[in-house]
CSV table of N, CA, C and O and ligand atoms in Angstrom, one decimal:
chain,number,residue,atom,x,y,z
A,1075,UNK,N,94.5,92.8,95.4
A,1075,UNK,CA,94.7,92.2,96.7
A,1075,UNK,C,94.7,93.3,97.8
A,1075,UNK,O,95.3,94.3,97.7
A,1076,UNK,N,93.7,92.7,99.1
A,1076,UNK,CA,94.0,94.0,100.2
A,1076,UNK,C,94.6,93.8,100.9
A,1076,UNK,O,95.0,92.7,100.8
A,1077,UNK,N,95.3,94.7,102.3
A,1077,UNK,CA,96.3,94.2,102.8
A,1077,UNK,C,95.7,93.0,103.5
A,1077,UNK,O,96.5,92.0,103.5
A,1078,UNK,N,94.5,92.6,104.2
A,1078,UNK,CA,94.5,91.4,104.5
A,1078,UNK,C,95.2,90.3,104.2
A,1078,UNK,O,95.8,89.6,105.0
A,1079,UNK,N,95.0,90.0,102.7
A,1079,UNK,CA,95.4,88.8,101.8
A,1079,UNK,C,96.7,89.0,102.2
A,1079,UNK,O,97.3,88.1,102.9
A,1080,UNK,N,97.3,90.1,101.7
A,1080,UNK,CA,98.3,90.3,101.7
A,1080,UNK,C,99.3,89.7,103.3
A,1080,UNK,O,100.3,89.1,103.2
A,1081,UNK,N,98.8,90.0,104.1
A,1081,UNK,CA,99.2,89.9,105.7
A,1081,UNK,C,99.1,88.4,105.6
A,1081,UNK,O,100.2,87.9,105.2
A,1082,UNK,N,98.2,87.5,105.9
A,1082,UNK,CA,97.5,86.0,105.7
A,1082,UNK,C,98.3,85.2,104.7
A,1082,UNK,O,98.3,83.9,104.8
A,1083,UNK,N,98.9,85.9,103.6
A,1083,UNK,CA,100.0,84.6,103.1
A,1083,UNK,C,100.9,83.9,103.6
A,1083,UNK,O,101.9,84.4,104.0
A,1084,UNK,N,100.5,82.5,103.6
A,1084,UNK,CA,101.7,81.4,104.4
A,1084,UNK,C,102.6,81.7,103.7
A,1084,UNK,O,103.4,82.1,104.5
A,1085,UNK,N,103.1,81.8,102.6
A,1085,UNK,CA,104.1,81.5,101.7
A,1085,UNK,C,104.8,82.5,101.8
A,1085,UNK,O,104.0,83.4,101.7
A,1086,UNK,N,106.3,83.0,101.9
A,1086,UNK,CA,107.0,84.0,101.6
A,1086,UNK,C,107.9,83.8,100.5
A,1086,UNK,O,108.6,82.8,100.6
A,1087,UNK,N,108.0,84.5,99.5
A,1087,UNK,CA,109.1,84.2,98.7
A,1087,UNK,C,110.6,85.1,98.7
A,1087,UNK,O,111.6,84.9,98.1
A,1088,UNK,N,110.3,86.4,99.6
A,1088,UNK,CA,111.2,87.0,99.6
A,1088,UNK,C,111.3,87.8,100.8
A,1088,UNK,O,110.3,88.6,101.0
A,1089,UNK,N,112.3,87.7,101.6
A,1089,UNK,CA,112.8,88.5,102.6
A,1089,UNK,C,112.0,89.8,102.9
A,1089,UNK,O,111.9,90.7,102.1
A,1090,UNK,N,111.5,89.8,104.1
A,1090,UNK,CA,110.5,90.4,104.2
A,1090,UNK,C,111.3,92.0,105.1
A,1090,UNK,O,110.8,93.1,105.4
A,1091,UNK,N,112.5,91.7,105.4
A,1091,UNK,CA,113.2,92.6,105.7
A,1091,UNK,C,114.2,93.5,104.7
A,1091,UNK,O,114.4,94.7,104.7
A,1092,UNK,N,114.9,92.2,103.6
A,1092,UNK,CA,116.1,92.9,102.8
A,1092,UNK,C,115.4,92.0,101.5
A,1092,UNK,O,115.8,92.0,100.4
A,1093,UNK,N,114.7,91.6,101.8
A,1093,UNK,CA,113.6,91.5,100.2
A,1093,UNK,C,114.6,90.4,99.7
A,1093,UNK,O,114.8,91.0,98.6
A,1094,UNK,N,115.5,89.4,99.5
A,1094,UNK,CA,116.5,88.6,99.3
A,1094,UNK,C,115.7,87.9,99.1
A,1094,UNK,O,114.7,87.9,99.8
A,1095,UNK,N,115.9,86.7,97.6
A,1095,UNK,CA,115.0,85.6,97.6
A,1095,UNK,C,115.0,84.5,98.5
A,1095,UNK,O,116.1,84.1,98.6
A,1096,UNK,N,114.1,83.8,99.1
A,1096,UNK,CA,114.1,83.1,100.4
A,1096,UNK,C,114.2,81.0,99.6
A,1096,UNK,O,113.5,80.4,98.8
A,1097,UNK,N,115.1,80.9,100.1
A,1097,UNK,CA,115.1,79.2,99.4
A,1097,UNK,C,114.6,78.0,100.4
A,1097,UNK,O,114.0,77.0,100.1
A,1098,UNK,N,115.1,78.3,101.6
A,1098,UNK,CA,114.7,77.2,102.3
A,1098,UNK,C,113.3,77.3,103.1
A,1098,UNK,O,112.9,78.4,103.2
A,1099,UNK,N,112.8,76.4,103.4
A,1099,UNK,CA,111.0,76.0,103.4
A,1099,UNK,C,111.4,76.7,104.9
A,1099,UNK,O,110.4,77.3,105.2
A,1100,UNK,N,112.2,76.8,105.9
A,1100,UNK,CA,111.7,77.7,107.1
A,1100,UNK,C,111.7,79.2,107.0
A,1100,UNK,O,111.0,80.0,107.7
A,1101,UNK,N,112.4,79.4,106.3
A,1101,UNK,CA,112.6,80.8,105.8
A,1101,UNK,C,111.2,81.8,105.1
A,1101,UNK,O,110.7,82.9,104.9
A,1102,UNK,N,111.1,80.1,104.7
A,1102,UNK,CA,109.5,80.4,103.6
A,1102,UNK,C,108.2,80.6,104.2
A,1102,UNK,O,107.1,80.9,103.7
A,1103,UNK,N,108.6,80.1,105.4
A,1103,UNK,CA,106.9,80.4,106.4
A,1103,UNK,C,107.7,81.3,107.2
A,1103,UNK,O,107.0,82.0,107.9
A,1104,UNK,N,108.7,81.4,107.3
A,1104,UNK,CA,109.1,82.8,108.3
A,1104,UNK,C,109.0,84.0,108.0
A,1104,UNK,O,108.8,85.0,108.7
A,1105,UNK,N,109.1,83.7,106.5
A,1105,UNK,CA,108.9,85.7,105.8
A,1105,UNK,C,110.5,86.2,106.0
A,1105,UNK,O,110.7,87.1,105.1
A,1106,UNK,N,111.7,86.0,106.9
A,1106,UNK,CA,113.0,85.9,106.6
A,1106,UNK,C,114.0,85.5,106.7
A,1106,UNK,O,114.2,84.5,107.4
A,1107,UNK,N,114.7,85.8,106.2
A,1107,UNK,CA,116.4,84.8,105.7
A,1107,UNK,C,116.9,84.5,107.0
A,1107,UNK,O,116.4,85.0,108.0
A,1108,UNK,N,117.9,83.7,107.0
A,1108,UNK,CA,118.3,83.4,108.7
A,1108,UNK,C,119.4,84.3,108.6
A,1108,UNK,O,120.5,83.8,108.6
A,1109,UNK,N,119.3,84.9,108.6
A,1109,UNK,CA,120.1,86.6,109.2
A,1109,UNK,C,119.7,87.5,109.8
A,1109,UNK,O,120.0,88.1,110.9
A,1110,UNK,N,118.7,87.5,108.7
A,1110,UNK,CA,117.7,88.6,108.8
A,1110,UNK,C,116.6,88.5,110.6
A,1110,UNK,O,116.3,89.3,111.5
A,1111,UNK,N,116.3,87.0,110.5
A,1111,UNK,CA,115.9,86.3,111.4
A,1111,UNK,C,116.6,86.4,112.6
A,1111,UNK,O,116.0,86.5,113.7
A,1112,UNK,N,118.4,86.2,112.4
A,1112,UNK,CA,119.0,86.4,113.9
A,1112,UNK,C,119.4,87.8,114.1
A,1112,UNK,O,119.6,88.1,115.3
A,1113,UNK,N,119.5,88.8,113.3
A,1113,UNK,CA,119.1,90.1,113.1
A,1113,UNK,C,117.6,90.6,114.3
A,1113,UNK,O,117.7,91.2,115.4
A,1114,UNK,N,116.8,90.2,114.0
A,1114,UNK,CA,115.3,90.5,114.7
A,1114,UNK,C,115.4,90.1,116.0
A,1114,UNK,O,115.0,90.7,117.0
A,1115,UNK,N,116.1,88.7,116.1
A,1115,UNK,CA,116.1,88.4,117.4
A,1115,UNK,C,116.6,88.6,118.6
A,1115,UNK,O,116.3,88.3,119.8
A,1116,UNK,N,117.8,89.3,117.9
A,1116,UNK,CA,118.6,90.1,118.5
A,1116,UNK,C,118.3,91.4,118.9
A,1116,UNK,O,119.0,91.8,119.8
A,1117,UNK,N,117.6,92.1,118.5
A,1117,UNK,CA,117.7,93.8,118.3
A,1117,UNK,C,117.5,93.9,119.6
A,1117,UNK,O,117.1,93.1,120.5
A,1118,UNK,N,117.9,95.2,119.5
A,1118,UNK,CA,118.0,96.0,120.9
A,1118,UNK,C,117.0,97.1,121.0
A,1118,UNK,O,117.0,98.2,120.4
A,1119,UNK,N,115.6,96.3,122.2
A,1119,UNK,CA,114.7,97.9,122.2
A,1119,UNK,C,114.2,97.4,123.9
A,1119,UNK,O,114.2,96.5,124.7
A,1120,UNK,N,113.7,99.1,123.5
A,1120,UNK,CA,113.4,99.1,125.3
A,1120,UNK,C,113.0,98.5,125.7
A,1120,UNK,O,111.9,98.8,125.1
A,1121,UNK,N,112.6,97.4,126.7
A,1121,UNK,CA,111.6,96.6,126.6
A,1121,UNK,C,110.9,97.0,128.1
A,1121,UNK,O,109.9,96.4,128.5
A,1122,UNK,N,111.3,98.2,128.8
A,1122,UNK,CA,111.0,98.5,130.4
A,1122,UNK,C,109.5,98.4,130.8
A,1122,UNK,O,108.9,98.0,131.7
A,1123,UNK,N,109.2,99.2,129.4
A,1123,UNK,CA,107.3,99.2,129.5
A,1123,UNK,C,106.4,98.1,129.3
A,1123,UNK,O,105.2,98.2,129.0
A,1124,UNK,N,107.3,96.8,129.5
A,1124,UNK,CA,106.3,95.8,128.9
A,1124,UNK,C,106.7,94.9,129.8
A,1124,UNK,O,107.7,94.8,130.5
A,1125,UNK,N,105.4,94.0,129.5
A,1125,UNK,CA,104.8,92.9,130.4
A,1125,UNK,C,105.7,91.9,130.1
A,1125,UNK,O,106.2,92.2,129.0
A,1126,UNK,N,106.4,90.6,130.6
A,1126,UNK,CA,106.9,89.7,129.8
A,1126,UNK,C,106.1,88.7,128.7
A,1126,UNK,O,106.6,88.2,127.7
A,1127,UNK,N,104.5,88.5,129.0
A,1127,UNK,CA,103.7,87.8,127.8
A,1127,UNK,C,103.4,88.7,127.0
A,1127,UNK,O,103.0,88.3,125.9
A,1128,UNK,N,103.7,90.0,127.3
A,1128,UNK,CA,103.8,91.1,125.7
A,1128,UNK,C,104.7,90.7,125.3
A,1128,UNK,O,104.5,90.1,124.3
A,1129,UNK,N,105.9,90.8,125.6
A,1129,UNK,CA,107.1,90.7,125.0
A,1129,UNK,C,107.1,89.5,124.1
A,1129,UNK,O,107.0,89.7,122.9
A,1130,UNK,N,107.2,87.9,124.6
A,1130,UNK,CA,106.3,86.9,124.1
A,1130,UNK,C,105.6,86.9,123.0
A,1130,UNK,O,105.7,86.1,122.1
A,1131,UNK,N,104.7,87.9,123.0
A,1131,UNK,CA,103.4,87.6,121.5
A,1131,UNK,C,103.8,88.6,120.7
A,1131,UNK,O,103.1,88.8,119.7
A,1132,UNK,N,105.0,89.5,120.7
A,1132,UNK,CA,105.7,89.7,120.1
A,1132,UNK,C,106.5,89.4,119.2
A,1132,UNK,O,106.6,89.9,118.0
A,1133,UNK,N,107.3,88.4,119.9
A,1133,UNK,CA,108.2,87.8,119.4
A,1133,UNK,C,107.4,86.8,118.2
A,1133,UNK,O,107.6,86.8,117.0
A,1134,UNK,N,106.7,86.1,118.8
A,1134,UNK,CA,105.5,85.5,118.2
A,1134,UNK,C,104.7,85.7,116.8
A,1134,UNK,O,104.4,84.8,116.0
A,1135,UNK,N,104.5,86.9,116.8
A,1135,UNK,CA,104.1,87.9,115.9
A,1135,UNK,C,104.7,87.2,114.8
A,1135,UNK,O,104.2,86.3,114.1
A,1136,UNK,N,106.3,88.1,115.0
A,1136,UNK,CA,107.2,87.8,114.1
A,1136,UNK,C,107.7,86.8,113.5
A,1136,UNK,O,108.1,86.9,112.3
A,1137,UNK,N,108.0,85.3,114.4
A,1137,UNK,CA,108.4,83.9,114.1
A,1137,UNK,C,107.1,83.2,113.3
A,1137,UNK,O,107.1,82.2,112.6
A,1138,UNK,N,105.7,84.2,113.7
A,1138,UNK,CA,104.3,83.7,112.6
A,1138,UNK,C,104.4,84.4,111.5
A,1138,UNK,O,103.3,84.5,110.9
A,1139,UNK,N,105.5,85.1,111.0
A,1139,UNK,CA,104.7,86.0,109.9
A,1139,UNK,C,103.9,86.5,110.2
A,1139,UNK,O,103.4,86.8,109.1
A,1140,UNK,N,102.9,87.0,111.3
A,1140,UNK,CA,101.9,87.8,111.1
A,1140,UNK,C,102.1,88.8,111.8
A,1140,UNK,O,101.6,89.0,113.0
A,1141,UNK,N,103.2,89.8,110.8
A,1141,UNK,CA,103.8,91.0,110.9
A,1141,UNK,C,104.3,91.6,109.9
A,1141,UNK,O,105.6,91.5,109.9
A,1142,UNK,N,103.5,92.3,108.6
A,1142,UNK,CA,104.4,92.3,107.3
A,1142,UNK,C,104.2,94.1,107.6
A,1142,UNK,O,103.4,94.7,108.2
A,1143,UNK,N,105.5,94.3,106.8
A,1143,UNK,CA,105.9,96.2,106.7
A,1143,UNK,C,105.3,96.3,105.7
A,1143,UNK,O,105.5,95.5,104.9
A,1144,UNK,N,104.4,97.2,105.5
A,1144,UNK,CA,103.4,98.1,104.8
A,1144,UNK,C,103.8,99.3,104.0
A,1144,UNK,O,103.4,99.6,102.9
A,1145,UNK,N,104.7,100.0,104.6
A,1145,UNK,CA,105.6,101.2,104.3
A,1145,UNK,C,106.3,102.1,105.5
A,1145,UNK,O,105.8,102.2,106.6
A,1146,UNK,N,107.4,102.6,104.9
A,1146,UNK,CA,108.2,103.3,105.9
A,1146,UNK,C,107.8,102.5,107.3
A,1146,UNK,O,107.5,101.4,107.2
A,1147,UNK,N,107.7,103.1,108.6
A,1147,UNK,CA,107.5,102.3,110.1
A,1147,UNK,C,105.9,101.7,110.3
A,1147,UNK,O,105.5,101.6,111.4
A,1148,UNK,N,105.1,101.5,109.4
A,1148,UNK,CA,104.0,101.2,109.5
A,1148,UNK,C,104.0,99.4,108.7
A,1148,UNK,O,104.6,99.2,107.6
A,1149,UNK,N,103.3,98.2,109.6
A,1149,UNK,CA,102.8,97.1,109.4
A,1149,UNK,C,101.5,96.7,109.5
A,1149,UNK,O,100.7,97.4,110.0
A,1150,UNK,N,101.4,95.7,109.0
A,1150,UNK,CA,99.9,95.3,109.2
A,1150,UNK,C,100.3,94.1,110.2
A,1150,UNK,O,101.4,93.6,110.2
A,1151,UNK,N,99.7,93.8,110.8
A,1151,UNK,CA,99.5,92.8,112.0
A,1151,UNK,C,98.4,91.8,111.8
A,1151,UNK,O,97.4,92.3,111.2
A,1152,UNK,N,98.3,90.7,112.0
A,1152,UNK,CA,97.3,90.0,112.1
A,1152,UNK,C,97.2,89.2,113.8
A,1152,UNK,O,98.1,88.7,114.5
A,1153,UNK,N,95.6,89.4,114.0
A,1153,UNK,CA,95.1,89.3,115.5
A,1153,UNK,C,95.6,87.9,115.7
A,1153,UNK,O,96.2,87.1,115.0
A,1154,UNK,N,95.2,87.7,117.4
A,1154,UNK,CA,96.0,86.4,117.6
A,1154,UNK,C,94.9,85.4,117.2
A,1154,UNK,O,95.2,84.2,117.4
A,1155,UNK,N,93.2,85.7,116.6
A,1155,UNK,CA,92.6,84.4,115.9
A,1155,UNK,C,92.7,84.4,114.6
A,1155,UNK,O,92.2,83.5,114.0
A,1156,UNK,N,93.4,85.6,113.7
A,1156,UNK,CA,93.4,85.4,112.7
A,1156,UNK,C,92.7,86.5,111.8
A,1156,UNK,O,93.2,86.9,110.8
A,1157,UNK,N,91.2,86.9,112.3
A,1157,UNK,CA,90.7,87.1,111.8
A,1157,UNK,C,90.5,89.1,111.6
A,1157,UNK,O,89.8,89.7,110.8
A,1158,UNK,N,91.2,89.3,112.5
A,1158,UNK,CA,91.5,90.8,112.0
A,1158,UNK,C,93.1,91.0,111.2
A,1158,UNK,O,94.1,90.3,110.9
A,1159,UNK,N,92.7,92.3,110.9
A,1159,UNK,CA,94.5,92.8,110.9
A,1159,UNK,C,94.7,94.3,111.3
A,1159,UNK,O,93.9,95.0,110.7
A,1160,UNK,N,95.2,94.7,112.0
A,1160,UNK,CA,95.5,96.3,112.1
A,1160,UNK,C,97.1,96.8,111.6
A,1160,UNK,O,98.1,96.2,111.4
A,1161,UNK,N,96.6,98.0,111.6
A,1161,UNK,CA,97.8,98.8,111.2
A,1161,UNK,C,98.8,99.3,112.3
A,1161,UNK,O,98.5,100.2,113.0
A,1162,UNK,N,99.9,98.8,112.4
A,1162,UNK,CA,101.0,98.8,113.3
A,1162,UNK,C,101.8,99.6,113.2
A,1162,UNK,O,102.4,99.6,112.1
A,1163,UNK,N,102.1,100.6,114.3
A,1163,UNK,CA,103.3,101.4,114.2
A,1163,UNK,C,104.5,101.2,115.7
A,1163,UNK,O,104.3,100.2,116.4
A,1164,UNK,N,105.4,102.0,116.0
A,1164,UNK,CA,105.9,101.9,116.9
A,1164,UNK,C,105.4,102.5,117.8
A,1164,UNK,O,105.3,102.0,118.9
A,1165,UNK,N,104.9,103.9,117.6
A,1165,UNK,CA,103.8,104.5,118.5
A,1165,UNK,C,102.6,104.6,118.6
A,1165,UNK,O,102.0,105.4,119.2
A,1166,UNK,N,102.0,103.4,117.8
A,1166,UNK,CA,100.4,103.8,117.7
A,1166,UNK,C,100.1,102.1,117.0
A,1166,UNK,O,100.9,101.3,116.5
A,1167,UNK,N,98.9,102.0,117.1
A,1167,UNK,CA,98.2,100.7,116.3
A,1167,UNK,C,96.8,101.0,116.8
A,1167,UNK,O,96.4,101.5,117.8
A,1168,UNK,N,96.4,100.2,115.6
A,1168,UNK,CA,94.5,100.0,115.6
A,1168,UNK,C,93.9,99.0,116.3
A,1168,UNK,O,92.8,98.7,116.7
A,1169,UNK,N,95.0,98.5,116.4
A,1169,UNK,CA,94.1,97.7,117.5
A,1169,UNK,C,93.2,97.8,119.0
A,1169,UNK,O,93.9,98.5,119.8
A,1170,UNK,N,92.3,97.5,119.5
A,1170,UNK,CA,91.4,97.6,120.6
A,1170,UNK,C,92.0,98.5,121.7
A,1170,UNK,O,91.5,99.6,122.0
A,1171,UNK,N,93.3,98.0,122.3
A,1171,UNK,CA,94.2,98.1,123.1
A,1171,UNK,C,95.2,99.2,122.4
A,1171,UNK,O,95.7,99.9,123.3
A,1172,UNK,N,95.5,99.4,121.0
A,1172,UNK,CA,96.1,100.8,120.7
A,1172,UNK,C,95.5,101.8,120.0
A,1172,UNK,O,96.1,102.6,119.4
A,1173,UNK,N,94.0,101.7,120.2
A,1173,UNK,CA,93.0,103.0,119.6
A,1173,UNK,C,93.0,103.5,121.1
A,1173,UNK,O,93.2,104.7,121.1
A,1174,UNK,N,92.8,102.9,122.4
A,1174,UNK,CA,92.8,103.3,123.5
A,1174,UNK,C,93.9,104.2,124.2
A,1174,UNK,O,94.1,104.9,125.1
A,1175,UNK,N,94.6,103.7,123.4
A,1175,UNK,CA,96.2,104.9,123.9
A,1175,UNK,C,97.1,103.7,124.6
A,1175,UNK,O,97.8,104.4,125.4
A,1176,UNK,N,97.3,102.6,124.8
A,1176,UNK,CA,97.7,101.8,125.7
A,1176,UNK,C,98.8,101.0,124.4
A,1176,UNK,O,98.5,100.8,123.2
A,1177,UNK,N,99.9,100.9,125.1
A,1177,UNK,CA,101.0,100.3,124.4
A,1177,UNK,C,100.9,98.5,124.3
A,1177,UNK,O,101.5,97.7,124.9
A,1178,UNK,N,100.2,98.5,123.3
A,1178,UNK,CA,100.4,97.0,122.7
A,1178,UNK,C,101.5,96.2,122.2
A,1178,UNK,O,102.5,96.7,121.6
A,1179,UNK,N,101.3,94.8,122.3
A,1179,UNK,CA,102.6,93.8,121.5
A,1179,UNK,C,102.8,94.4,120.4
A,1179,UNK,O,103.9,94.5,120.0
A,1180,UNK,N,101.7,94.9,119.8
A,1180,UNK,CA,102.1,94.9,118.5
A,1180,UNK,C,102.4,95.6,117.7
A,1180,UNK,O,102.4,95.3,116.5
A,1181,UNK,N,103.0,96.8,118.3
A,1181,UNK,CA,103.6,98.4,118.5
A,1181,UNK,C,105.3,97.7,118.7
A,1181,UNK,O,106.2,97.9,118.0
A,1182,UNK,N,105.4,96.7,120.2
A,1182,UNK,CA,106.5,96.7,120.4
A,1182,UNK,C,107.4,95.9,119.4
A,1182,UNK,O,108.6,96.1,119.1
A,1183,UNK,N,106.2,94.6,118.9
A,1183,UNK,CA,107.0,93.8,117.4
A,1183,UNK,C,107.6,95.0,116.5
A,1183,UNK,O,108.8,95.0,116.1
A,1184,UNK,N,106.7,96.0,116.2
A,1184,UNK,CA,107.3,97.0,115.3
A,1184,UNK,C,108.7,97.4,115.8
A,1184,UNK,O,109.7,97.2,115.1
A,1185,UNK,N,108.8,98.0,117.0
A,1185,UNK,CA,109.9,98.0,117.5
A,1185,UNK,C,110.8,97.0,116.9
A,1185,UNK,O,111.7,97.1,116.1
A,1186,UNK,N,110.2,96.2,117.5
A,1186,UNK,CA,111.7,94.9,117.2
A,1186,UNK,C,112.4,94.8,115.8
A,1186,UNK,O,113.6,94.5,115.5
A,1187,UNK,N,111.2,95.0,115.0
A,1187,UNK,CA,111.6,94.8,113.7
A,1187,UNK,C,112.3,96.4,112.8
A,1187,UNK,O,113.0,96.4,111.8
A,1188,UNK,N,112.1,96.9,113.1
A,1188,UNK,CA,112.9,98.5,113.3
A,1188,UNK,C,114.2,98.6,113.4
A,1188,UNK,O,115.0,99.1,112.7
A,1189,UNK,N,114.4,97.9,114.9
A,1189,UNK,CA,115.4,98.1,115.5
A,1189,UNK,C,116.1,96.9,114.7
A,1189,UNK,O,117.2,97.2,114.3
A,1190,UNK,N,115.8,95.8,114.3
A,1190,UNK,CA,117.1,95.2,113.9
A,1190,UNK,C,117.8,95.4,112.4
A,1190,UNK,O,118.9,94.9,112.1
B,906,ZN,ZN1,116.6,89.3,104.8
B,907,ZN,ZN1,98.0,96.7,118.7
């Protein structure tokens, strides 16, 4: 399996934060537990440098599952058609907009998910 597949699974079976087995069907397309979940939504990160529709497809990201942790502060991301995925960090990603040096959503999701 490459991380694509990997990234693109609807299904979660286990807490994609504290790895806890996931029972209920929103939890199960969420990727986490509802803790875990008001955990994320809560966190506290800078948000000064960003746009508010960054902020937004952020959040997004995350409530899509299409933001799974890879290792230590590094995720894989999936684009907003689907059809890519990059490698996400808090300071850096592959994507278009973070091979350019420019602070993307999907740098700041990592944030988010860090921070909580
Ligand atoms: Zn959890
Ligand atoms: Zn990016």
């Amino acid at each position: 399996m490459n991380d694509a597949d990997a990234a693109t699974t609807a299904e979660h079976t286990h807490c994609l934060r504290c790895h806890r087995a996931l029972r209920s069907a929103r939890s199960r397309s969420l990727g986490y537990g509802a803790k875990c979940a008001a955990k994320i939504r809560h966190s506290a990160v800078d948000l000064t440098d960003y746009k508010p529709h960054q902020i937004a497809s952020a959040r997004e990201l995350i409530t899509d599952g299409a933001i799974i942790p890879l290792r230590n502060t590094i995720f894989i991301t999936v684009s907003t058609d689907g059809t890519e995925t990059y490698k996400s960090a808090p300071t850096g990603c592959t994507c278009p907009a973070g091979l350019k040096g420019s602070r993307c959503y999907h740098q700041l999701a990592a944030r988010m998910l860090l921070a909580a």
